[in-house]
Amino acid sequence: MTDQRRFYRVAAVLVLAGLLNAEKSNAVPAEQVLLPAPSACRSDRSAVARLPLRLAVYAPEKDAPVVEALLNVLNAQGVLSGLSMTGDRESADVVCSLEGTPVGTGEGYEARLDAGKEGRGVLHLKAAAPSGLFYAWQSMVQILNANRTENGFSVPAFFLRDVPRFEWRGIMLDVSRHFFTMAEVKRMIDTMSLFKLNRLHLHLTDGPGWRMEIKKYPLLTSMSAWRVPLANGEWNWQEVKLAIQEHDPEATYGGFYTQDQMREIISYARSRQVTIVPEIDLPGHSYAAMHAYGDLICDGVDFPVEGKKGRDAVCMGRPETLRFVKDVVDELKAVFPPGSPIHLGHDEVSAEAWKNCKYCQSRLKDLKETDLRALSRDFLQQIADYVRQGGYDAIVWDEAGELEADKHIFVMAWRGNDFAAAAARKGHPVILAPCSHFYFDYYQSAAPTEPKAIGGLIPLRQVYGYELPELSLEEAAKVRGLQANIWTEYLYNMGLVEYMAWPRALALAERAWSDCDPRDYKSFRSRAALALKLLEKLAVKYRPMDDED
């Protein structure tokens, strides 16, 4: 061999070694990427595995339909694309399997990346249920994107095992004050599922508008889904004017979901492991329903005026009220599959109108009670019993947890840990949604550049620092999960909603999925920076993190 040939060969070897060393130094271990943090993860930075940009995925014949459907969802999501099935296990880049018996929610999974001959990577994903396999892939979306190169993915070999802390990891979107389209709701579902959030609670009814088609009561959507638009886009009681007739030409702002559209949203969400939770807010916050159907109004109430001043609770004595609510529940059940939770509201109920209403007073006498709270308790118990027929769960806000109704009713605690603890001690399943930490319509900083919000201040660090109420082991077992609420008085477009949600929803996702130290904020913040890059790929708006976060 000539000296020149020997020189070029040595140079080529050195270049290759340099590239491999560069791969190793730039490769980011899985534990420095994943958000929410996994239960256990171990990476080997000395062994960098290489995978192609277009991954060939193998699954045993029995699992292939589930895996193929999952790949279709991932390709549509648009963050990790080019996924395809192969029948050849030996040449596959990814091997997926459904094995074992689901434990708990069935959302747990295992993932392993091996670096074989010449660094060729093979990814192994295993779960006991399709939901677990879905979340395994969402973790891979994050890991692979953090390690993307021009020619493929270069990732340190790893092994991880992951199970969720809580089964309920939710966000509530208020679509009553401002209506959001099917496409916008689907967009939120996509971003939620990327970070293992799995409940989208839609606040479908309130004073400002009724947002779901109820065929037996068409005025709910032909009148109460529409209002006269305001110049600044914000919603407020002082100026709001709902349609005064069907198809009122002046009331052009609003909208609603037909039952078929809602079925489409439910199906879309289920393919992404998200459950849609409908809320019909009763007996208070019922101005939109009362506007369309006067038989729901208490005797003696000057409705249009007093309804805007908090006297917006439906009549507890008229038989039409119970019939109306049961009819609405029947139509919800025709749309939402068994197992779905149905939220019945019961927050901020003013009993003022019931004091002088002949129908309410007659009902109170029938109950042999003198306390007006008995009307709420009786109404709630009847509706909750009706909801649960056929395998549905009934949920209420925490005010209703004080009514001494039966303990099968889920309580969503928004007023704080003390109210959550009280409900758990009574035996209610509890969802933690404290306004002190998880109201994402509050300001994110005190900077004057923040968009107008309803008030309050909940910075990112505060969300991440949330700690559960002090409970006994038996009481703590009643806690089903965490939820953030996004009320939309001032959030009149999806861009504003997204800005208020992210990155705070990342902190919520980690607190709900991972049993990690809420004080380890530095690690979270580092991983959140990578997560925000994924949101950029989806063109999702968010509030950039700054030095104060």
Coordinates of C-alpha atoms in Angstrom, one line a residue:
M1 CA 0.0 0.0 0.0
T2 CA 1.4 3.4 -1.0
D3 CA 1.9 6.1 1.6
Q4 CA -0.8 8.2 -0.1
R5 CA -3.4 5.4 0.1
R6 CA -2.5 4.7 3.7
F7 CA -2.9 8.3 4.5
Y8 CA -6.4 8.5 3.0
R9 CA -7.5 5.3 4.7
V10 CA -6.3 6.6 8.1
A11 CA -8.0 9.9 7.5
A12 CA -11.3 8.2 6.6
V13 CA -11.2 6.1 9.8
L14 CA -10.5 9.3 11.8
V15 CA -13.4 11.1 10.2
L16 CA -15.7 8.2 10.9
A17 CA -14.5 8.1 14.5
G18 CA -15.0 11.8 14.8
L19 CA -18.6 11.5 13.5
L20 CA -19.4 8.8 15.9
N21 CA -17.9 10.8 18.8
A22 CA -19.9 13.8 17.7
E23 CA -23.1 11.6 17.6
K24 CA -22.4 10.5 21.2
S25 CA -21.7 14.0 22.5
N26 CA -24.8 15.5 20.8
A27 CA -27.2 12.7 21.6
V28 CA -29.6 13.5 24.4
P29 CA -30.5 10.7 26.9
A30 CA -34.2 9.9 27.2
E31 CA -34.3 11.0 30.9
Q32 CA -33.3 14.5 29.8
V33 CA -36.1 14.7 27.3
L34 CA -39.2 13.0 28.5
L35 CA -42.1 15.1 29.8
P36 CA -43.9 13.9 31.8
A37 CA -40.9 12.2 33.5
P38 CA -41.1 8.4 33.3
S39 CA -41.3 6.1 36.4
A40 CA -37.8 4.7 35.7
C41 CA -35.3 5.3 32.9
R42 CA -31.7 4.3 32.3
S43 CA -29.6 5.4 29.3
D44 CA -26.2 4.3 28.1
R45 CA -24.5 7.3 26.5
S46 CA -21.6 5.1 25.4
A47 CA -23.9 3.2 23.0
V48 CA -25.6 5.4 20.5
A49 CA -28.2 3.7 18.3
R50 CA -29.0 4.9 14.8
L51 CA -32.5 4.7 13.3
P52 CA -33.7 5.9 9.9
L53 CA -36.1 8.9 9.5
R54 CA -38.7 6.5 8.1
L55 CA -39.3 3.8 10.6
A56 CA -40.5 0.3 9.6
V57 CA -42.6 -1.2 12.4
Y58 CA -43.3 -4.9 13.1
A59 CA -46.1 -6.3 15.3
P60 CA -47.2 -9.9 15.8
E61 CA -50.2 -10.7 13.6
K62 CA -52.7 -10.5 16.5
D63 CA -51.5 -7.0 17.4
A64 CA -51.0 -5.7 13.9
P65 CA -54.5 -4.0 13.5
V66 CA -54.0 -2.0 16.8
V67 CA -50.5 -1.0 15.8
E68 CA -51.4 0.0 12.3
A69 CA -54.3 2.2 13.6
L70 CA -51.9 3.8 16.0
L71 CA -49.3 4.6 13.3
N72 CA -52.1 6.2 11.3
V73 CA -52.8 8.6 14.2
L74 CA -49.1 9.3 14.7
N75 CA -48.6 10.1 11.0
A76 CA -51.6 12.4 11.0
Q77 CA -50.2 14.1 14.1
G78 CA -47.4 15.4 12.0
V79 CA -44.5 15.4 14.5
L80 CA -43.1 11.9 13.7
S81 CA -44.2 10.8 10.2
G82 CA -43.1 8.2 7.7
L83 CA -44.1 5.3 9.9
S84 CA -45.1 2.1 8.1
M85 CA -45.8 -1.6 8.9
T86 CA -43.5 -4.4 7.9
G87 CA -44.0 -8.2 8.1
D88 CA -40.3 -8.8 8.5
R89 CA -39.3 -8.7 12.1
E90 CA -35.6 -9.0 11.3
S91 CA -35.4 -5.9 9.2
A92 CA -37.8 -3.9 11.4
D93 CA -36.6 -0.7 13.2
V94 CA -39.4 -0.9 15.8
V95 CA -41.0 -4.0 17.3
C96 CA -44.4 -3.5 19.1
S97 CA -46.3 -6.0 21.1
L98 CA -49.3 -6.2 23.4
E99 CA -48.3 -8.6 26.3
G100 CA -49.5 -9.4 29.8
T101 CA -52.5 -8.4 31.8
P102 CA -53.4 -4.7 32.1
V103 CA -52.7 -3.3 35.6
G104 CA -54.6 -0.3 36.9
T105 CA -55.6 1.9 33.9
G106 CA -53.6 -0.1 31.4
E107 CA -51.7 3.0 30.4
G108 CA -48.3 1.7 31.5
Y109 CA -45.6 0.5 29.1
E110 CA -42.0 -0.5 28.7
A111 CA -39.6 0.7 26.0
R112 CA -36.0 -0.4 25.1
L113 CA -33.6 0.8 22.5
D114 CA -30.8 -1.6 21.6
A115 CA -27.6 -0.6 19.7
G116 CA -26.7 -3.6 17.6
K117 CA -24.0 -4.3 15.0
E118 CA -22.4 -1.1 13.7
G119 CA -24.8 0.9 15.9
R120 CA -28.0 -0.1 14.1
G121 CA -30.9 0.6 16.5
V122 CA -33.9 -1.5 17.2
L123 CA -36.7 -0.1 19.3
H124 CA -38.9 -2.5 21.4
L125 CA -42.2 -1.2 22.7
K126 CA -44.4 -3.4 24.9
A127 CA -47.6 -2.7 26.8
A128 CA -50.5 -4.7 28.1
A129 CA -53.2 -2.5 26.5
P130 CA -53.5 -0.3 23.4
S131 CA -53.5 2.8 25.6
G132 CA -50.1 1.9 27.0
L133 CA -48.7 1.3 23.5
F134 CA -50.1 4.7 22.5
Y135 CA -48.2 6.4 25.4
A136 CA -45.1 4.5 24.6
W137 CA -45.1 6.0 21.1
Q138 CA -45.8 9.5 22.4
S139 CA -42.7 9.1 24.5
M140 CA -40.8 8.0 21.4
V141 CA -42.0 11.1 19.6
Q142 CA -40.2 13.2 22.1
I143 CA -37.0 11.2 22.4
L144 CA -36.6 10.8 18.6
N145 CA -37.3 14.4 17.8
A146 CA -34.8 15.6 20.4
N147 CA -32.2 13.4 18.6
R148 CA -33.0 14.0 14.9
T149 CA -30.2 14.4 12.5
E150 CA -30.2 15.0 8.7
N151 CA -30.0 11.3 8.0
G152 CA -32.0 9.8 10.9
F153 CA -32.1 9.6 14.6
S154 CA -29.0 9.0 16.9
V155 CA -30.2 8.1 20.4
P156 CA -28.3 6.8 23.4
A157 CA -29.5 3.2 24.1
F158 CA -32.1 3.1 26.9
F159 CA -34.5 1.1 28.9
L160 CA -37.6 2.7 30.5
R161 CA -40.6 1.6 32.4
D162 CA -43.5 4.0 32.9
V163 CA -46.9 4.0 34.7
P164 CA -49.1 7.0 35.5
R165 CA -49.6 8.4 38.9
F166 CA -53.3 9.3 38.3
E167 CA -55.9 8.1 35.9
W168 CA -57.5 11.5 35.4
R169 CA -55.2 14.1 33.8
G170 CA -57.5 16.7 32.4
I171 CA -58.1 20.2 31.0
M172 CA -61.4 22.0 31.0
L173 CA -62.2 24.3 28.1
D174 CA -65.1 26.7 28.5
V175 CA -66.8 26.8 25.1
S176 CA -69.9 28.6 26.4
R177 CA -68.5 32.0 26.8
H178 CA -66.7 31.7 23.5
F179 CA -67.4 28.9 21.0
F180 CA -64.5 27.0 19.5
T181 CA -64.8 25.0 16.3
M182 CA -64.4 21.2 15.8
A183 CA -61.0 21.8 14.2
E184 CA -59.8 23.9 17.2
V185 CA -61.0 21.3 19.7
K186 CA -59.2 18.6 17.7
R187 CA -56.1 20.7 17.8
M188 CA -56.3 20.8 21.6
I189 CA -56.8 17.0 21.8
D190 CA -53.7 16.5 19.7
T191 CA -51.5 18.7 21.9
M192 CA -52.9 17.2 25.1
S193 CA -52.3 13.6 24.0
L194 CA -48.7 14.4 23.1
F195 CA -48.0 14.9 26.8
K196 CA -50.3 12.1 28.1
L197 CA -53.2 14.4 29.2
N198 CA -56.4 12.3 28.8
R199 CA -59.5 14.1 29.8
L200 CA -61.0 17.1 27.8
H201 CA -63.8 18.5 29.8
L202 CA -66.1 20.7 27.7
H203 CA -68.1 23.3 29.6
L204 CA -70.9 23.2 27.1
T205 CA -73.5 25.3 28.8
D206 CA -73.6 28.5 31.0
G207 CA -75.2 31.9 30.9
P208 CA -73.4 33.1 27.7
G209 CA -74.5 30.2 25.5
W210 CA -75.7 26.6 25.0
R211 CA -73.3 24.7 22.8
M212 CA -74.7 21.2 22.0
E213 CA -77.6 20.2 19.9
I214 CA -80.5 18.8 21.9
K215 CA -83.1 17.7 19.4
K216 CA -86.1 17.8 21.7
Y217 CA -85.3 21.4 22.6
P218 CA -84.3 23.1 19.4
L219 CA -84.4 26.7 20.8
L220 CA -81.3 25.9 22.9
T221 CA -79.3 26.2 19.8
S222 CA -81.4 28.2 17.4
M223 CA -81.6 31.0 20.1
S224 CA -79.3 30.4 23.0
A225 CA -76.2 29.5 21.0
W226 CA -76.1 32.9 19.5
R227 CA -75.6 36.5 20.7
V228 CA -75.1 40.0 19.4
P229 CA -71.3 40.4 18.9
L230 CA -69.4 42.8 21.0
A231 CA -66.8 45.1 19.5
N232 CA -63.9 44.0 21.7
G233 CA -64.6 40.3 21.5
E234 CA -64.8 39.9 25.2
W235 CA -67.8 38.5 27.0
N236 CA -69.5 40.3 29.9
W237 CA -72.9 40.2 31.5
Q238 CA -73.6 43.9 31.3
E239 CA -73.8 44.0 27.5
V240 CA -74.6 40.4 26.5
K241 CA -77.7 39.9 24.3
L242 CA -78.7 36.4 23.4
A243 CA -80.9 35.9 20.3
I244 CA -84.5 37.1 20.9
Q245 CA -85.9 34.8 18.2
E246 CA -84.9 31.9 16.1
H247 CA -82.2 32.9 13.6
D248 CA -82.1 36.5 15.0
P249 CA -80.3 38.5 12.3
E250 CA -78.4 40.6 14.9
A251 CA -77.2 37.6 16.9
T252 CA -74.5 36.3 14.8
Y253 CA -71.7 35.4 17.3
G254 CA -71.6 31.9 18.7
G255 CA -72.2 28.4 17.4
F256 CA -72.8 24.9 18.6
Y257 CA -71.9 21.3 18.0
T258 CA -74.4 19.0 16.3
Q259 CA -74.8 15.6 17.7
D260 CA -73.0 14.1 14.7
Q261 CA -70.1 16.6 15.2
M262 CA -69.8 15.7 18.8
R263 CA -69.7 12.0 17.9
E264 CA -66.8 12.9 15.5
I265 CA -65.0 14.7 18.2
I266 CA -65.5 11.8 20.6
S267 CA -64.1 9.3 18.0
Y268 CA -61.1 11.5 17.2
A269 CA -60.3 11.9 20.9
R270 CA -60.7 8.2 21.6
S271 CA -58.1 7.4 18.9
R272 CA -55.8 9.6 20.9
Q273 CA -56.7 8.1 24.3
V274 CA -58.6 11.2 25.3
T275 CA -62.1 11.0 26.9
I276 CA -64.5 13.9 26.3
V277 CA -66.3 15.0 29.4
P278 CA -69.5 17.0 28.7
E279 CA -70.8 19.4 31.3
I280 CA -74.4 20.6 31.5
D281 CA -74.1 23.3 34.2
L282 CA -77.1 23.1 36.6
P283 CA -79.1 24.3 38.5
G284 CA -77.2 27.6 38.5
H285 CA -75.4 29.2 35.5
S286 CA -78.6 28.3 33.5
Y287 CA -79.4 31.7 31.9
A288 CA -79.0 30.3 28.4
A289 CA -81.5 27.4 29.0
M290 CA -83.9 29.7 30.8
H291 CA -83.7 32.2 28.0
A292 CA -84.9 29.6 25.5
Y293 CA -87.5 27.8 27.8
G294 CA -89.4 30.0 30.2
D295 CA -90.9 27.0 32.0
L296 CA -87.5 26.6 33.8
I297 CA -87.9 30.0 35.5
C298 CA -89.1 30.4 39.1
D299 CA -92.4 32.1 39.8
G300 CA -92.0 35.8 40.4
V301 CA -88.5 36.3 38.8
D302 CA -88.0 39.3 36.5
F303 CA -85.8 37.0 34.4
P304 CA -83.9 39.0 31.9
V305 CA -82.8 41.5 34.5
E306 CA -82.4 39.3 37.6
G307 CA -80.9 36.4 35.6
K308 CA -77.9 38.6 34.8
K309 CA -77.5 39.4 38.5
G310 CA -76.9 35.8 39.6
R311 CA -80.5 34.7 40.0
D312 CA -80.0 32.2 37.1
A313 CA -80.9 28.9 38.9
V314 CA -83.6 26.8 37.3
C315 CA -86.8 26.2 39.3
M316 CA -86.6 23.3 41.7
G317 CA -90.4 22.9 42.0
R318 CA -91.7 22.9 38.4
P319 CA -92.0 19.3 37.0
E320 CA -90.9 20.7 33.7
T321 CA -87.3 21.2 35.1
L322 CA -86.7 17.6 36.0
R323 CA -88.2 16.4 32.7
F324 CA -86.0 18.9 30.8
V325 CA -82.8 17.7 32.5
K326 CA -83.6 14.0 32.0
D327 CA -84.4 14.6 28.4
V328 CA -81.0 16.4 28.0
V329 CA -79.2 13.5 29.7
D330 CA -81.0 11.0 27.4
E331 CA -79.6 12.8 24.4
L332 CA -76.1 13.0 25.9
K333 CA -76.2 9.2 26.4
A334 CA -77.2 8.8 22.8
V335 CA -74.0 10.5 21.8
F336 CA -71.5 9.7 24.5
P337 CA -70.6 6.0 25.0
P338 CA -71.2 4.1 28.3
G339 CA -68.4 4.7 30.7
S340 CA -68.3 8.4 29.9
P341 CA -68.5 10.8 32.8
I342 CA -71.2 13.5 32.7
H343 CA -70.6 16.7 34.6
L344 CA -73.7 18.2 36.2
G345 CA -72.2 21.5 37.4
H346 CA -73.8 22.6 40.7
D347 CA -71.4 25.4 41.3
E348 CA -72.2 28.9 42.6
V349 CA -75.9 28.2 42.9
S350 CA -78.0 31.1 44.1
A351 CA -81.1 29.9 46.0
E352 CA -82.5 33.4 46.2
A353 CA -85.3 32.9 43.6
W354 CA -86.4 29.7 45.4
K355 CA -87.4 31.6 48.6
N356 CA -90.5 33.1 47.1
C357 CA -91.3 30.7 44.3
K358 CA -94.6 28.9 45.0
Y359 CA -93.3 25.8 43.1
C360 CA -90.1 25.6 45.0
Q361 CA -91.8 26.1 48.4
S362 CA -94.4 23.4 47.5
R363 CA -91.6 21.0 46.7
L364 CA -89.8 21.8 49.9
K365 CA -92.9 21.1 51.8
D366 CA -93.3 17.7 50.1
L367 CA -89.7 16.9 51.2
K368 CA -90.6 17.8 54.8
E369 CA -87.7 20.2 54.8
T370 CA -87.2 23.9 55.6
D371 CA -83.6 24.4 54.4
L372 CA -83.4 25.4 50.7
R373 CA -80.3 23.2 50.4
A374 CA -82.7 20.3 50.5
L375 CA -84.0 21.3 47.1
S376 CA -80.4 21.2 45.6
R377 CA -79.7 17.8 47.3
D378 CA -82.9 16.2 46.1
F379 CA -82.5 17.5 42.6
L380 CA -78.8 16.4 42.4
Q381 CA -79.6 12.9 43.8
Q382 CA -82.4 12.4 41.3
I383 CA -80.3 13.5 38.3
A384 CA -77.1 11.6 39.4
D385 CA -79.1 8.4 39.8
Y386 CA -80.5 9.0 36.3
V387 CA -77.1 9.7 34.8
R388 CA -75.6 6.5 36.3
Q389 CA -78.1 4.2 34.7
G390 CA -76.3 2.5 31.8
G391 CA -72.8 2.8 33.2
Y392 CA -72.1 6.5 33.3
D393 CA -70.4 8.5 36.1
A394 CA -71.9 11.7 37.5
I395 CA -69.5 14.6 38.4
V396 CA -70.2 17.9 40.2
W397 CA -68.2 20.9 41.4
D398 CA -67.2 20.8 45.1
E399 CA -70.1 23.0 46.3
A400 CA -72.3 20.0 45.7
G401 CA -70.0 17.8 47.7
E402 CA -71.4 19.6 50.8
L403 CA -75.0 18.6 50.0
E404 CA -74.6 15.1 51.6
A405 CA -75.6 13.4 48.4
D406 CA -74.5 9.8 47.8
K407 CA -70.8 9.0 47.8
H408 CA -70.7 7.6 44.2
I409 CA -70.8 11.1 42.8
F410 CA -67.4 12.4 41.7
V411 CA -66.4 15.8 43.2
M412 CA -64.3 18.2 41.2
A413 CA -62.7 20.4 43.8
W414 CA -62.0 23.9 42.5
R415 CA -62.0 26.0 45.7
G416 CA -58.9 24.4 47.1
N417 CA -57.4 21.4 49.0
D418 CA -59.5 21.8 52.1
F419 CA -62.7 21.2 50.0
A420 CA -61.0 18.3 48.2
A421 CA -60.0 16.8 51.5
A422 CA -63.5 17.2 52.9
A423 CA -65.1 15.4 49.9
A424 CA -62.5 12.6 50.1
R425 CA -63.2 12.1 53.8
K426 CA -66.9 11.7 53.0
G427 CA -66.0 8.9 50.5
H428 CA -66.4 10.8 47.2
P429 CA -64.0 10.1 44.3
V430 CA -62.2 13.5 44.0
I431 CA -60.6 15.3 41.1
L432 CA -58.2 18.1 42.1
A433 CA -58.7 21.4 40.2
P434 CA -57.8 24.1 42.7
C435 CA -58.0 27.7 41.5
S436 CA -54.9 28.4 43.5
H437 CA -52.7 26.4 41.0
F438 CA -54.7 25.1 38.0
Y439 CA -56.9 28.0 36.8
F440 CA -55.1 28.8 33.5
D441 CA -57.3 31.8 32.8
Y442 CA -55.3 33.6 35.5
Y443 CA -52.3 35.7 34.6
Q444 CA -48.9 34.0 34.1
S445 CA -46.8 36.9 35.2
A446 CA -47.2 40.5 36.4
A447 CA -45.7 41.9 33.2
P448 CA -47.8 44.6 31.5
T449 CA -47.4 42.8 28.2
E450 CA -49.5 39.8 29.3
P451 CA -52.9 39.6 27.5
K452 CA -55.9 40.7 29.5
A453 CA -57.1 38.0 31.9
I454 CA -59.8 37.6 34.6
G455 CA -57.3 38.3 37.4
G456 CA -55.1 36.3 39.8
L457 CA -51.6 35.2 39.2
I458 CA -50.4 31.6 38.6
P459 CA -46.9 31.4 37.2
L460 CA -45.4 28.2 35.8
R461 CA -43.3 27.5 38.9
Q462 CA -46.5 27.6 41.0
V463 CA -48.3 25.1 38.9
Y464 CA -45.4 22.7 39.1
G465 CA -45.1 23.2 42.8
Y466 CA -48.6 21.9 43.6
E467 CA -48.8 19.4 46.4
L468 CA -51.8 17.2 47.3
P469 CA -53.9 17.8 50.4
E470 CA -52.9 15.8 53.6
L471 CA -55.0 12.7 53.6
S472 CA -54.9 9.2 55.1
L473 CA -54.0 6.3 52.8
E474 CA -57.7 5.4 52.5
E475 CA -58.7 9.0 51.7
A476 CA -55.8 9.5 49.3
A477 CA -57.0 6.5 47.3
K478 CA -60.1 8.6 46.5
V479 CA -58.1 11.1 44.5
R480 CA -58.5 10.2 40.9
G481 CA -56.4 12.9 39.4
L482 CA -55.7 16.5 38.5
Q483 CA -57.4 19.0 36.1
A484 CA -56.7 22.5 34.9
N485 CA -59.6 24.8 34.0
I486 CA -59.6 27.4 31.2
W487 CA -62.5 29.8 31.6
T488 CA -62.8 32.1 28.5
E489 CA -64.3 35.4 29.5
Y490 CA -61.3 37.2 27.9
L491 CA -60.0 34.3 25.7
Y492 CA -62.0 34.8 22.5
N493 CA -59.8 32.9 20.1
M494 CA -57.8 29.7 20.2
G495 CA -54.5 31.5 20.1
L496 CA -55.2 33.2 23.4
V497 CA -56.4 29.8 24.9
E498 CA -53.1 28.2 23.8
Y499 CA -51.0 31.0 25.1
M500 CA -52.7 30.6 28.5
A501 CA -52.5 26.8 28.5
W502 CA -48.8 26.3 27.5
P503 CA -46.4 25.8 29.1
R504 CA -48.5 25.6 32.2
A505 CA -50.2 22.5 30.9
L506 CA -46.8 20.8 30.7
A507 CA -46.4 21.3 34.5
L508 CA -49.9 19.9 35.0
A509 CA -49.0 16.9 32.8
E510 CA -46.0 16.1 34.9
R511 CA -47.7 16.5 38.2
A512 CA -50.6 14.3 37.1
W513 CA -48.5 11.5 35.4
S514 CA -45.2 11.4 37.3
D515 CA -44.7 10.7 41.0
C516 CA -41.7 13.1 41.2
D517 CA -40.5 15.8 43.5
P518 CA -42.4 19.1 42.9
R519 CA -39.2 20.9 44.0
D520 CA -37.1 19.5 41.1
Y521 CA -38.1 22.4 39.0
K522 CA -34.8 22.8 37.2
S523 CA -35.1 19.4 35.5
F524 CA -38.7 20.1 34.5
R525 CA -37.8 23.5 33.0
S526 CA -35.0 22.0 30.9
R527 CA -37.3 19.3 29.5
A528 CA -40.1 21.8 29.0
A529 CA -37.9 23.8 26.7
L530 CA -37.6 20.8 24.4
A531 CA -41.4 20.1 24.7
L532 CA -42.1 23.7 23.5
K533 CA -40.1 22.9 20.3
L534 CA -42.6 20.1 19.6
L535 CA -45.5 22.6 20.0
E536 CA -43.7 24.8 17.5
K537 CA -43.8 22.0 15.0
L538 CA -47.6 21.8 15.4
A539 CA -47.8 25.7 15.1
V540 CA -49.3 25.8 18.6
K541 CA -49.0 29.2 20.3
Y542 CA -47.6 29.3 23.8
R543 CA -46.1 31.7 26.2
P544 CA -42.3 31.6 26.0
M545 CA -40.5 30.9 29.2
D546 CA -38.4 33.7 30.6
D547 CA -35.8 34.0 33.4
E548 CA -38.6 34.5 36.0
D549 CA -40.3 31.2 35.2

